[in-house]
Amino acid sequence: RLRDVVAAFDWLLKHRKAFGIGVLNLSIGTTQTSSYHADLLAALAEAAWFSGVAVVAAAGNDGPVGDRVSTPGADPFVITAGSFDDQGTVVGQDDRESVFSSRGPTVDGFSKPDVLAPGRRVVSLRAIDGAPRGDAAQTFDPTFYARMSGTSVSSAMVAGVAALVLSYHRDYSPTKIKGAVLGSGRSIAGSPREAVEAAKALTATERNVNKDLLPSRLLMQTLAKSGVTGSGTTWEGITWEGVTWEAITWESVTWEAVTWESVSWEGVMWETVGPDPLLGGPR
């Protein structure tokens, strides 16, 4: 349920420092029906991002046609992971973007996903009481392992690479982590998107990412209602409709100064977001 997702983000924002949370994987998603400025899942993802947590989100499994990237993966700030198929080989020449992997552009016109990672027939540990058994083969114990496909798998892979980058560069911001992950890319035949390379990401020349993007208006409204202030910027009392968003220098806002513990998501207008999205299954 959407309210459960909101509660999870609320916990994350309040406890991220105590538990040293630097990377968040979101193997969830739903159809993007509006701009990210009016999308609650996008606003939540950005809240985590601006609080210092790099967010990786699944692109969705509605390919190969375009305009199918799910939210929150459609948010321009986050690292959006699509899937490639390694064809069951160890060589890279036969890798191809998975047919099921969602492609952009998003509702707002952003090219997504940002990067590709393995996402077809990947073997991993399964949650005994949660994850489906998938198409488990007899080469491993299906009680503890599952073979699954989907951009949910790819997202987890990319989140792992992001965590490696952060462990190697402890001072990296989410934006610098994204730049390193995208800077590690190798070409995939037939696709304009590149595949992440874990080892290369540690020393890669960072891509210039997230330049001139505008934070979610829904996020800003939520902060304003909570009386949250940034560095020299008071959101309280701003008439949001009258803001010239393009003229705001967001780099001047010290997001670290935001007291996320004071943010109340209960004030969000749920009816403007739509019904609870279906969050089940690999996205």
CSV table of N, CA and C in Angstrom, one decimal, residues 28-33 57-62 67-75 102-104 106 283:
chain,number,residue,atom,x,y,z
A,28,ILE,N,10.4,-1.1,-6.8
A,28,ILE,CA,8.9,-0.9,-6.8
A,28,ILE,C,8.6,0.1,-7.9
A,29,GLY,N,7.4,0.2,-8.3
A,29,GLY,CA,7.0,1.2,-9.3
A,29,GLY,C,5.6,1.0,-9.7
A,30,THR,N,5.1,2.1,-10.3
A,30,THR,CA,3.7,2.1,-10.8
A,30,THR,C,3.7,3.0,-12.0
A,31,THR,N,2.7,3.0,-12.8
A,31,THR,CA,2.6,3.8,-14.0
A,31,THR,C,2.7,5.3,-13.7
A,32,GLN,N,3.5,6.0,-14.4
A,32,GLN,CA,3.6,7.4,-14.3
A,32,GLN,C,2.4,8.0,-15.0
A,33,THR,N,1.6,8.7,-14.3
A,33,THR,CA,0.4,9.3,-14.9
A,33,THR,C,0.4,10.9,-14.9
A,57,ALA,N,16.3,3.3,-8.6
A,57,ALA,CA,14.9,2.9,-8.8
A,57,ALA,C,14.8,2.0,-10.1
A,58,ALA,N,13.9,1.1,-10.1
A,58,ALA,CA,13.7,0.2,-11.2
A,58,ALA,C,12.9,1.0,-12.3
A,59,ALA,N,13.3,0.7,-13.6
A,59,ALA,CA,12.6,1.4,-14.7
A,59,ALA,C,11.2,0.9,-15.0
A,60,GLY,N,11.0,-0.4,-14.7
A,60,GLY,CA,9.7,-1.0,-15.0
A,60,GLY,C,9.9,-2.1,-16.0
A,61,ASN,N,8.9,-2.9,-16.2
A,61,ASN,CA,8.9,-4.1,-17.1
A,61,ASN,C,7.9,-4.0,-18.2
A,62,ASP,N,7.7,-2.8,-18.7
A,62,ASP,CA,6.7,-2.6,-19.7
A,62,ASP,C,7.2,-2.3,-21.1
A,67,ASP,N,7.9,5.5,-23.6
A,67,ASP,CA,7.0,6.1,-22.7
A,67,ASP,C,6.4,5.2,-21.6
A,68,ARG,N,7.2,4.3,-21.1
A,68,ARG,CA,6.7,3.3,-20.2
A,68,ARG,C,7.5,3.2,-18.9
A,69,VAL,N,8.4,4.2,-18.6
A,69,VAL,CA,9.1,4.1,-17.4
A,69,VAL,C,8.2,4.4,-16.2
A,70,SER,N,8.3,3.6,-15.2
A,70,SER,CA,7.4,3.7,-14.0
A,70,SER,C,8.0,4.7,-13.0
A,71,THR,N,7.1,5.2,-12.1
A,71,THR,CA,7.6,6.1,-11.1
A,71,THR,C,7.8,5.3,-9.8
A,72,PRO,N,8.8,5.5,-9.0
A,72,PRO,CA,9.6,6.7,-9.0
A,72,PRO,C,10.8,6.7,-9.9
A,73,GLY,N,11.0,5.7,-10.7
A,73,GLY,CA,12.1,5.6,-11.6
A,73,GLY,C,12.1,6.8,-12.6
A,74,ALA,N,10.9,7.3,-12.9
A,74,ALA,CA,10.8,8.4,-13.8
A,74,ALA,C,11.3,9.8,-13.3
A,75,ASP,N,11.6,9.8,-12.0
A,75,ASP,CA,12.1,11.1,-11.4
A,75,ASP,C,13.5,11.4,-12.0
A,102,SER,N,11.6,-1.3,-19.5
A,102,SER,CA,10.9,-0.1,-19.9
A,102,SER,C,11.8,1.0,-20.4
A,103,ARG,N,11.3,1.7,-21.4
A,103,ARG,CA,12.1,2.8,-22.0
A,103,ARG,C,11.3,4.1,-21.9
A,104,GLY,N,12.1,5.2,-21.9
A,104,GLY,CA,11.5,6.5,-21.9
A,104,GLY,C,11.1,7.0,-23.3
A,106,THR,N,10.1,10.0,-20.3
A,106,THR,CA,9.1,10.0,-19.3
A,106,THR,C,8.1,11.1,-19.6
A,283,ARG,N,9.8,-4.9,-10.6
A,283,ARG,CA,9.8,-3.8,-11.5
A,283,ARG,C,11.1,-3.4,-11.9
